Short mmCIF file of C-alpha atoms and ligand atoms in Angstrom, two decimals:
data_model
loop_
_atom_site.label_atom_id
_atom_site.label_comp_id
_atom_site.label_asym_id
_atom_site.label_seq_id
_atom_site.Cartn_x
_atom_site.Cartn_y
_atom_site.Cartn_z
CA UNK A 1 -7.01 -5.00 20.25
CA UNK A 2 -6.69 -8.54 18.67
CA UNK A 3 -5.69 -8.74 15.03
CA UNK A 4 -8.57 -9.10 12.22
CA UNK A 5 -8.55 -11.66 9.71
CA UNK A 6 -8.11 -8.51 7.29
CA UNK A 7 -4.52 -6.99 9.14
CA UNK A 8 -3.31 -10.41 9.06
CA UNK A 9 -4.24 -10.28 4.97
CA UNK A 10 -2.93 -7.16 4.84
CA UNK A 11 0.47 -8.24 6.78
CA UNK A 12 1.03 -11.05 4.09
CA UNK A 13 0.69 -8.62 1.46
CA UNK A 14 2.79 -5.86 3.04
CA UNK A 15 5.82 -8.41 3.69
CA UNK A 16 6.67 -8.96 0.30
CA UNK A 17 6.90 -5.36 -0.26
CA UNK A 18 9.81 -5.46 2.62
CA UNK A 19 13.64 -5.53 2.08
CA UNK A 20 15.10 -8.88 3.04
CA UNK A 21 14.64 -9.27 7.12
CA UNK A 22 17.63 -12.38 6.73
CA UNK A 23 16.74 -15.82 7.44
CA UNK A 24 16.27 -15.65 10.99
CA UNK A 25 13.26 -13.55 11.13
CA UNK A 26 12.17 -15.27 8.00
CA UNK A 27 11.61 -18.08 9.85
CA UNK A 28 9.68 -16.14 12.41
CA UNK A 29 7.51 -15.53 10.45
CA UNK A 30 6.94 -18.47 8.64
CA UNK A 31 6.81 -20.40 12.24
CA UNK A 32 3.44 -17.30 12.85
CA UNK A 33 2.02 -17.85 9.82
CA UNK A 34 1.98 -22.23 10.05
CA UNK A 35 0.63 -21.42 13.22
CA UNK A 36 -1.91 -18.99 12.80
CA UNK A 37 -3.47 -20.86 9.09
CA UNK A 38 -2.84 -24.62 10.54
CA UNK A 39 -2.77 -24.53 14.37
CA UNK A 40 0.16 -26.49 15.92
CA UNK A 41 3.01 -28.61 13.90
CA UNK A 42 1.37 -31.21 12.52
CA UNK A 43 3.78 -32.43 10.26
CA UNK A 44 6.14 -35.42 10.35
CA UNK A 45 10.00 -33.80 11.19
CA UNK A 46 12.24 -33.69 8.03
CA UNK A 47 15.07 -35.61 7.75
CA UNK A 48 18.27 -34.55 8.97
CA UNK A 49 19.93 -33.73 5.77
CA UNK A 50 16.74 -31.38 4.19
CA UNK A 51 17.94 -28.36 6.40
CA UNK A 52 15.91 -26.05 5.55
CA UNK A 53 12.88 -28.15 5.93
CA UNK A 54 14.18 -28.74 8.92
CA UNK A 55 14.85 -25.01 10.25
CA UNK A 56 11.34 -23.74 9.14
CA UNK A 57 9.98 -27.33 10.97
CA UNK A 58 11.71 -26.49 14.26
CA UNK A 59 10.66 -23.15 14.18
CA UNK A 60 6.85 -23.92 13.90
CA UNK A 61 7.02 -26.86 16.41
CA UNK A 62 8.79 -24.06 19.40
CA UNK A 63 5.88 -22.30 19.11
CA UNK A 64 3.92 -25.27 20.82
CA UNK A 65 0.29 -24.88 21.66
CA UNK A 66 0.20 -20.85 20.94
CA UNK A 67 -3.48 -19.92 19.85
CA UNK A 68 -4.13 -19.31 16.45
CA UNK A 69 -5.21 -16.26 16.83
CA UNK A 70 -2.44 -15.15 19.06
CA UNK A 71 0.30 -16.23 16.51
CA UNK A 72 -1.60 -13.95 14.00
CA UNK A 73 -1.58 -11.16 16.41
CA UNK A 74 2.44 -11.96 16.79
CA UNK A 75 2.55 -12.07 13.24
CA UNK A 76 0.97 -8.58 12.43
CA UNK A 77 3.37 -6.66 15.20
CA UNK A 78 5.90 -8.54 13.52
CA UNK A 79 5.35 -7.18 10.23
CA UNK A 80 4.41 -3.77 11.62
CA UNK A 81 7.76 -3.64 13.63
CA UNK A 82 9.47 -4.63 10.39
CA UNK A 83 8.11 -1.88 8.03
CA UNK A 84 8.55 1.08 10.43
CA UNK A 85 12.15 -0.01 11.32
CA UNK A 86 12.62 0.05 7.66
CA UNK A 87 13.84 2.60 5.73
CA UNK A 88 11.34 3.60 3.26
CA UNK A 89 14.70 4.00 0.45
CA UNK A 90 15.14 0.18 0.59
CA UNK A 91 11.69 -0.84 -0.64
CA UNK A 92 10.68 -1.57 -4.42
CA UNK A 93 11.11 1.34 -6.40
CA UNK A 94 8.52 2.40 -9.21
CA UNK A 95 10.65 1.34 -12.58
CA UNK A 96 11.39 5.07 -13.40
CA UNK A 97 13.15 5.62 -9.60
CA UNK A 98 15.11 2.21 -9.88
CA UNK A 99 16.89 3.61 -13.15
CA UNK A 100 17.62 6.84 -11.71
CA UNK A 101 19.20 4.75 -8.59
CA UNK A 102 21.26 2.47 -11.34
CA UNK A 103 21.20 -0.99 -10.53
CA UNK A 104 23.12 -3.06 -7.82
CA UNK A 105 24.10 -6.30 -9.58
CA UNK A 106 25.04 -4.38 -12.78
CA UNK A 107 27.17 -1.73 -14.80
CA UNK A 108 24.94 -0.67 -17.71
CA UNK A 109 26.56 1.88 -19.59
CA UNK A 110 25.69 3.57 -23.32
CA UNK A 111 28.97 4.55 -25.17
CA UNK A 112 29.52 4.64 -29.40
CA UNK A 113 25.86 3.24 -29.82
CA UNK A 114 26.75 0.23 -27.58
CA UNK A 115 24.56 -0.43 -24.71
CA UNK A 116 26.67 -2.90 -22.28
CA UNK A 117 25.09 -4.56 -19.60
CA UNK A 118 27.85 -6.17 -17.69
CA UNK A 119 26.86 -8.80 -14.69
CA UNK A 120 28.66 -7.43 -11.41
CA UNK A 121 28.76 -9.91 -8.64
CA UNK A 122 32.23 -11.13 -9.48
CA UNK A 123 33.03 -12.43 -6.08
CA UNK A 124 30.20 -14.82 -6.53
CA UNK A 125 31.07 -15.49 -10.19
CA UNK A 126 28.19 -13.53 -10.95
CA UNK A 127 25.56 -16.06 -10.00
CA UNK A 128 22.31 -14.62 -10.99
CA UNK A 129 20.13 -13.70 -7.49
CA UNK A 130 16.23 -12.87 -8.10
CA UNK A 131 17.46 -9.26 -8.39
CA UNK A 132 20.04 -10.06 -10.93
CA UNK A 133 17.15 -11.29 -12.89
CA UNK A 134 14.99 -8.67 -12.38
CA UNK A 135 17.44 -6.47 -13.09
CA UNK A 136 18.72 -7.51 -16.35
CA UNK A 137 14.88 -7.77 -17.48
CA UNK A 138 15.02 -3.77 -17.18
CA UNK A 139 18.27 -3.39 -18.51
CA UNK A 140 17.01 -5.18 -21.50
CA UNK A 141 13.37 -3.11 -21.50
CA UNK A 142 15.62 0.31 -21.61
CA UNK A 143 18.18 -0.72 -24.24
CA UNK A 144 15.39 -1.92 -26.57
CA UNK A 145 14.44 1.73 -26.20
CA UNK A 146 17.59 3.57 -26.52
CA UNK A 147 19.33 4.76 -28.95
CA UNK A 148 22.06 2.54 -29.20
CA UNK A 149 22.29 0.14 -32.09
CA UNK A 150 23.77 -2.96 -30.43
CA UNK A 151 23.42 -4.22 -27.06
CA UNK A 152 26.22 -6.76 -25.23
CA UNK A 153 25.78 -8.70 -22.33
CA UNK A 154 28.95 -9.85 -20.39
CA UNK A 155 30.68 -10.24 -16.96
CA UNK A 156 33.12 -8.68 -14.79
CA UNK A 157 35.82 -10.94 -12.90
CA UNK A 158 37.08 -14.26 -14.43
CA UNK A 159 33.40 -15.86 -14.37
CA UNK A 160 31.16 -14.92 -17.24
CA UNK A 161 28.36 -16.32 -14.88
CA UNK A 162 27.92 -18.91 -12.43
CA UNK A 163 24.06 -19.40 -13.87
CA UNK A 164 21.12 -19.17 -11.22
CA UNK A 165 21.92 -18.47 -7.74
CA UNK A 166 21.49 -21.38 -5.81
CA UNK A 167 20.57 -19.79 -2.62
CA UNK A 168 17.30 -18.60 -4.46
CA UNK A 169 15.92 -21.74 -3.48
CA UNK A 170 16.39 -21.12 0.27
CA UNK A 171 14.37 -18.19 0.46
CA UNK A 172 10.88 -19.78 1.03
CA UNK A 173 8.03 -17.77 1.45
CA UNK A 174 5.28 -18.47 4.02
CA UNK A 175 3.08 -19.92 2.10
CA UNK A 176 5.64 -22.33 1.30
CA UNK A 177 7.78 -24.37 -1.46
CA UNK A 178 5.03 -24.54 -3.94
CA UNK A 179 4.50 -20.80 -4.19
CA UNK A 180 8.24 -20.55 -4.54
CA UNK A 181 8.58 -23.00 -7.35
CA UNK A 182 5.69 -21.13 -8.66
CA UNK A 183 7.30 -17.40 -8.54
CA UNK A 184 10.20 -18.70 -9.90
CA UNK A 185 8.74 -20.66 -12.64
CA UNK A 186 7.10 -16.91 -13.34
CA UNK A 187 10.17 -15.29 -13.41
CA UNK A 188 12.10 -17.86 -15.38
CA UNK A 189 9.44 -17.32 -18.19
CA UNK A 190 9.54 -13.70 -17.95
CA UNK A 191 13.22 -13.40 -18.07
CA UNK A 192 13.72 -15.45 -21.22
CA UNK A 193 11.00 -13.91 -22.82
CA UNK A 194 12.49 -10.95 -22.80
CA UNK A 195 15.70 -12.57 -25.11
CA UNK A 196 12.91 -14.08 -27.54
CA UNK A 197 11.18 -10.78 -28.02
CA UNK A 198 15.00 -8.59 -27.70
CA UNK A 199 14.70 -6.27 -31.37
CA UNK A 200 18.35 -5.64 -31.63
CA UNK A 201 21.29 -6.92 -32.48
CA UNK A 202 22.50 -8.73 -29.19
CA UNK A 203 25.70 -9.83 -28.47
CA UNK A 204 27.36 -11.94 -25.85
CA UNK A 205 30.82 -11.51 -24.59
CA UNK A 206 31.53 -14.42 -23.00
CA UNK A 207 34.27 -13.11 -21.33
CA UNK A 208 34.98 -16.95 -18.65
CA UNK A 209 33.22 -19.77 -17.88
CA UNK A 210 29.49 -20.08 -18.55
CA UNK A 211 27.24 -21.90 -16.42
CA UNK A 212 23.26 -23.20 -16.29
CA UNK A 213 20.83 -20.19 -17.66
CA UNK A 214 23.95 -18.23 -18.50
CA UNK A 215 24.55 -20.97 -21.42
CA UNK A 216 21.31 -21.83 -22.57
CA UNK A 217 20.19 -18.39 -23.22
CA UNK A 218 23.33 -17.60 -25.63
CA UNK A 219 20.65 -19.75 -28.22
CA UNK A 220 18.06 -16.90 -28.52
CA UNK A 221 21.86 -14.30 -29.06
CA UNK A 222 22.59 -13.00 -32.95
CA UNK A 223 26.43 -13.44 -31.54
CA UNK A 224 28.39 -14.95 -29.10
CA UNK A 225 31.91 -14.06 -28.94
CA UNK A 226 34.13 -16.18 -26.10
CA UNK A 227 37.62 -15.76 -24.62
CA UNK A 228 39.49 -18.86 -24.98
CA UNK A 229 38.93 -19.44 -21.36
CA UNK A 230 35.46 -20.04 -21.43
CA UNK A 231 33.80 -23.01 -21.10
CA UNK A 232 29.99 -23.91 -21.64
CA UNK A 233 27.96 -25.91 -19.20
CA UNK A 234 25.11 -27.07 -18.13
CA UNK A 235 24.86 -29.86 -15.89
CA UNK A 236 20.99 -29.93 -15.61
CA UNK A 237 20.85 -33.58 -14.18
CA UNK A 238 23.32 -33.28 -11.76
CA UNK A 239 21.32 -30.87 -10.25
CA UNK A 240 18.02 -32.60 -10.72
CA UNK A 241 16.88 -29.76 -13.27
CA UNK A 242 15.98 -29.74 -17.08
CA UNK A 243 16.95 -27.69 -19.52
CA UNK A 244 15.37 -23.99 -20.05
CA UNK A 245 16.38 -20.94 -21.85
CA UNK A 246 14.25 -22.37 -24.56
CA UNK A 247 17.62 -24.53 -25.43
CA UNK A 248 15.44 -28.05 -25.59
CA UNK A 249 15.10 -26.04 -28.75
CA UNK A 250 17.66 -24.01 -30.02
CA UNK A 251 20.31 -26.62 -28.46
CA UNK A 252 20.03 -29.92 -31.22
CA UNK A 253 18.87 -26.95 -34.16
CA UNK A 254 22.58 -25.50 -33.63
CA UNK A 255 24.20 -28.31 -33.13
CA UNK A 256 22.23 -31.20 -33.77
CA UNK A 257 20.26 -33.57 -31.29
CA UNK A 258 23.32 -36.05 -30.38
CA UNK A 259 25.57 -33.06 -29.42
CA UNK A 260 22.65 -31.36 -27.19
CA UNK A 261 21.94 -34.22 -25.39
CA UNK A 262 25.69 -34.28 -24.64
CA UNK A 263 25.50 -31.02 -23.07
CA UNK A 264 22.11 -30.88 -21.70
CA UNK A 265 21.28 -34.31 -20.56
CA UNK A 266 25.02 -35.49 -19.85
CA UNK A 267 26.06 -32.30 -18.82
CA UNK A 268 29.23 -32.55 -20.87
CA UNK A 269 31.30 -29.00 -20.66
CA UNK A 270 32.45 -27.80 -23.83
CA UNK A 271 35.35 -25.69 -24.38
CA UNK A 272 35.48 -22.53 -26.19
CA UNK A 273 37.02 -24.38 -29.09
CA UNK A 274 34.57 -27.08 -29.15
CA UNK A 275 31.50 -24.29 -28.45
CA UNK A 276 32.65 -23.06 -31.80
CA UNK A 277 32.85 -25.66 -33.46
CA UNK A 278 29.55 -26.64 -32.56
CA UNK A 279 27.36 -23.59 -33.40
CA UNK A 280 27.28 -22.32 -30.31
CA UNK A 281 29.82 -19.73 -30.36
CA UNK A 282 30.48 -17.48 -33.35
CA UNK A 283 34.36 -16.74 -32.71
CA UNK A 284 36.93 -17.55 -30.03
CA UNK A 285 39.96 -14.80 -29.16
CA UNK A 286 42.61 -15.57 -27.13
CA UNK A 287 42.29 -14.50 -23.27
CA UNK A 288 45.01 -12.19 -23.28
CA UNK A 289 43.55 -9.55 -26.46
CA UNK A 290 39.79 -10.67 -25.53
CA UNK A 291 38.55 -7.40 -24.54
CA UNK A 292 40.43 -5.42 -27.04
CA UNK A 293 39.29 -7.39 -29.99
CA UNK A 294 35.91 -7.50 -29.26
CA UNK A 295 35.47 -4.50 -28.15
CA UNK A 296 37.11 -3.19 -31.28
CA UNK A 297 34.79 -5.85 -33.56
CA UNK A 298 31.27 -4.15 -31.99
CA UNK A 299 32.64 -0.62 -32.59
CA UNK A 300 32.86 -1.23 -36.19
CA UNK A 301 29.78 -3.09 -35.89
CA UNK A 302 27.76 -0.43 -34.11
CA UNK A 303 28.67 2.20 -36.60
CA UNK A 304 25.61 0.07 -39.39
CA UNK A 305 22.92 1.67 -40.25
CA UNK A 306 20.75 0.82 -37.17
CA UNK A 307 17.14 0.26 -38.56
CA UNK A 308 18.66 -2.13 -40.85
CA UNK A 309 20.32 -4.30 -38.57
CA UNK A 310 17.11 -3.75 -36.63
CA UNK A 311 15.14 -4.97 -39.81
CA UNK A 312 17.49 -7.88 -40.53
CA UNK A 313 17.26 -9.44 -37.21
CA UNK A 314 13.58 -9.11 -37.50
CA UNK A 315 13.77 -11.22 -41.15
CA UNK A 316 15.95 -13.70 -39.46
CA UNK A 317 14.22 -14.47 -35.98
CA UNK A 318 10.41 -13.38 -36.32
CA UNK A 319 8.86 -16.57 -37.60
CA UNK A 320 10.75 -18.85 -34.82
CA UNK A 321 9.21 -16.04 -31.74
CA UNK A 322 5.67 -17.65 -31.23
CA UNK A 323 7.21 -21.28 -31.01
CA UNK A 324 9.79 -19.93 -29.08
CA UNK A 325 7.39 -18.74 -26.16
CA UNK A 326 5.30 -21.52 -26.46
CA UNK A 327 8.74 -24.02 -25.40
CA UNK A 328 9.44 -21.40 -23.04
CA UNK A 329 6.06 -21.58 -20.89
CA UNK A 330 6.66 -25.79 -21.32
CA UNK A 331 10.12 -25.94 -20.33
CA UNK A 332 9.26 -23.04 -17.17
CA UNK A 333 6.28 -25.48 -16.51
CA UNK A 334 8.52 -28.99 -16.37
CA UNK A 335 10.99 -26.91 -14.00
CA UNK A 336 7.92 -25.62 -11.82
CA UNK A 337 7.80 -29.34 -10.68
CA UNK A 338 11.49 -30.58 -11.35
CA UNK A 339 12.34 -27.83 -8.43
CA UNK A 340 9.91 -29.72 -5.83
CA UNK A 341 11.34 -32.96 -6.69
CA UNK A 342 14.14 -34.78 -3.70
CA UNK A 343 16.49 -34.72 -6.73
CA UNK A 344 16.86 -31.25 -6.81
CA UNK A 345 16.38 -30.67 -3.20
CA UNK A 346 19.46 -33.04 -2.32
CA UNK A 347 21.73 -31.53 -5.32
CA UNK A 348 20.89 -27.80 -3.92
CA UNK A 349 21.50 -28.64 -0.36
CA UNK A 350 25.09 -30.14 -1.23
CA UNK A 351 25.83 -27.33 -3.23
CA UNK A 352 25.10 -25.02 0.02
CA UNK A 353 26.39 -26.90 2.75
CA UNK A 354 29.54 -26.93 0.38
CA UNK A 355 29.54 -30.98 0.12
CA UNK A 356 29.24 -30.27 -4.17
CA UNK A 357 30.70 -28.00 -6.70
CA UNK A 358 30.59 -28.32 -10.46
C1 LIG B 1 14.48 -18.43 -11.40
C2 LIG B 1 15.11 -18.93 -12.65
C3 LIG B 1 15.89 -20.20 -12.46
C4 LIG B 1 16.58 -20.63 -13.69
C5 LIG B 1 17.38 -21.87 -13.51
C6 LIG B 1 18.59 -22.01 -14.02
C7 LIG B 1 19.38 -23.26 -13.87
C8 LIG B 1 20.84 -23.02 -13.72
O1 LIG B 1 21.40 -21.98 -13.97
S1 LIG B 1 21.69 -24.39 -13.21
C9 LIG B 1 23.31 -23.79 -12.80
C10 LIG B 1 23.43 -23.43 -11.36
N1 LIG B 1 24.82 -23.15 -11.05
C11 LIG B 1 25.61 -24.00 -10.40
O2 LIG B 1 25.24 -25.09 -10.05
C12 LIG B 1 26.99 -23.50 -10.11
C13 LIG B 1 27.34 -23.67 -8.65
N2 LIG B 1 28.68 -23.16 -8.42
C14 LIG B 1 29.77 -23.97 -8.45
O3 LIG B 1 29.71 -25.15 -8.69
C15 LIG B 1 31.09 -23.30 -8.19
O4 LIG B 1 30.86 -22.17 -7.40
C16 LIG B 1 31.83 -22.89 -9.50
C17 LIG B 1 32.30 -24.16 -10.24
C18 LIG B 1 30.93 -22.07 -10.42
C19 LIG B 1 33.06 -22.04 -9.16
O5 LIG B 1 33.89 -22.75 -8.26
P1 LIG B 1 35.15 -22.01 -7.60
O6 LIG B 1 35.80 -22.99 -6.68
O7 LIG B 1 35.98 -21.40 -8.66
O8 LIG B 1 34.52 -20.78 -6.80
P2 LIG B 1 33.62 -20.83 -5.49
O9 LIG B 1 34.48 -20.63 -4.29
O10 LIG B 1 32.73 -22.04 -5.51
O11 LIG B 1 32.66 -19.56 -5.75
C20 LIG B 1 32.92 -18.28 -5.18
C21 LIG B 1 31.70 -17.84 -4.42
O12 LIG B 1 30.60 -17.78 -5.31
C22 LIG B 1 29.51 -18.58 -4.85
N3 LIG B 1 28.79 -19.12 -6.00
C23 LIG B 1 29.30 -19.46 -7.19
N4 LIG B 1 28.33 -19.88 -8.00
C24 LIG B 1 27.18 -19.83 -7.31
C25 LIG B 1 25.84 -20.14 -7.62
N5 LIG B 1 25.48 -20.58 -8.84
N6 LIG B 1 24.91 -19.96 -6.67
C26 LIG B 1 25.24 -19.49 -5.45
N7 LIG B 1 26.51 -19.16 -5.09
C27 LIG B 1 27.46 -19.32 -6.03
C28 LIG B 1 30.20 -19.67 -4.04
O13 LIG B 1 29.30 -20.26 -3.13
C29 LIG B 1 31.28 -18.86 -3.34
O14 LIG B 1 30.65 -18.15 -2.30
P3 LIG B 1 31.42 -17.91 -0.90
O15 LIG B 1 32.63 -17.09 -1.26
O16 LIG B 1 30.43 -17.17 -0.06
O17 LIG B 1 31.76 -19.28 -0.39
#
């Protein structure tokens, strides 16, 4: 029996509920779905250096003349093959099962009123995936509720973080770039909403280097503590980006507009030093006692009367939150369509066929 327009719907909506099928069979399917919406290639070849263009080009043109309406069939079985042969414990959980599970790019852990959500992908200098972002959106959700008094956010390994995951932007879905910019333009806004709208005390131990999102967010902290190795970067036009994290914002009101434009139109790395002595940072320790002193600092910290510092926080932040969400959805909006542009394409690609670093 041939495949309805409705199981084809119902295909597209069912694949995004899938674990990651890797690249390969990614492409697959995109090549099926080209096909079976627009009919054969019919699109000029991308150049030689936009691989991924490329790849998902090469696969649509192979499949050649196929009828639409086979390549939807294909693309159905496809999907069908993919959901049985996958085991129903690595779809999306409901919120409440994911907790109970823990979380795979994270330790959270709730000890002497401290919740600490530490990023754990240290072998990729905890470069924040979709997940990671997802994940930390949670995190933050379920400290907000617990009954800790102060939260921390830090990272295991010598990185603090790496900032977004670059290989985000490879994982296009069929219905192509735009949608992708789109998602993650959602996400984005989501993710630093949740630091606008955060009701306790919320610390950063900024335990190495800082890159990207992992900077620009330490605006919307109460405290930012950093080991003397960490540095504080954000090299936005190198990469063809602009700035987010609502730090268009909180960036020149730290440290005034000459000094942000440094950092987030010159992409000028600060040390920990000069982070401090810019606003940024609210004390430096030296590598070596890092851990201990901070970790000594929040204990004493932690032990305040909770509503309070709860209370206090509230005083200090609440008139800034509506302006803060409204340069939130403007600066998720200008990266919607800086993420489309050749700029960032080209600065991406290098990154991940290893021709750049920072
Ligand atoms: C959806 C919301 C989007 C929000 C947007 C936010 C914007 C940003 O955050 S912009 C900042 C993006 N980050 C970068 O551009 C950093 C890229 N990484 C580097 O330049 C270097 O990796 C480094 C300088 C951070 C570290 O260099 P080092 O030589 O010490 O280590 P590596 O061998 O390069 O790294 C080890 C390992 O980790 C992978 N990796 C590191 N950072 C990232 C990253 N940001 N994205 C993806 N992968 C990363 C690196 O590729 C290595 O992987 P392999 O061991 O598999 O080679």
């Amino acid at each position: 029996m041939r495949a309805s327009q409705k199981d084809f719907e119902s295909a597209l909506s069912q694949v995004k509920l899938l674990k990651d099928p890797g690249n390969e069979v990614k492409l697959k399917l995109y090549a099926l779905y080209k096909q079976a919406t627009e009919g054969p290639c019919n699109t000029p070849k991308p150049g030689v250096f936009d691989l991924i263009n490329k790849a998902k080009w090469d696969a649509w043109n192979a499949l050649g003349s196929l009828p639409k309406e086979t390549a939807r069939q294909n693309y159905v079985d496809l999907v069908s093959g993919l959901s049985s042969s996958s085991d129903s414990s690595s779809q999306v959980k409901p919120e409440a099962d994911r907790k109970q599970r823990g979380y795979e790019t994270l330790v959270v852990t709730s000890e002497d009123s401290i919740t600490k959500i530490m990023m754990n992908r240290p072998a990729k200098k905890n470069a924040i995936t979709t997940q990671m972002y997802n994940e930390i959106m949670l995190a933050l959700k379920a400290a907000s509720k617990d009954d800790s008094a102060i939260t921390v956010l830090t990272g295991n390994g010598d990185y603090y973080s790496s900032g977004n995951d670059l290989s985000n932007f490879t994982d296009i879905p069929p219905e192509g770039i735009e949608e992708k910019a789109k998602s993650s333009a959602i996400l984005l806004r989501d993710f630093v909403d949740c630091f606008i709208d955060f009701p306790k005390p919320l610390i950063a131990a900024v335990n190495g280097p800082a890159v990207g999102i992992s900077v620009t967010i330490l605006g919307l902290f109460d405290t930012v503590y950093a080991s003397s190795r960490a540095t504080f970067h954000t090299p936005f036009s190198h990469l063809g980006q602009s700035p987010e994290g609502c730090s268009s914002y909180t960036f020149p009101k730290i440290m005034g507009p000459a000094k942000a434009a440094e950092m987030l139109i010159f992409g000028k790395k600060l040390t920990a030093a000069e982070a401090c002595a810019q606003g940024l940072v609210s004390e430096v320790f030296p590598d070596s006692t890092f851990q201990k002193e901070v970790w000594t600092r929040l204990k004493a910290y932690s032990k305040l009367p909770p509503n309070a510092m709860r209370i206090s926080k509230q005083v200090i932040r609440n008139r800034e939150k509506e302006k803060l969400h409204a340069i939130n959805a403007e600066e998720s909006r200008v990266l919607q369509e800086r993420w489309l542009s050749d700029e960032c394409t080209n600065a991406v690609m290098n990154f991940l066929t290893r021709k750049a670093k920072l």
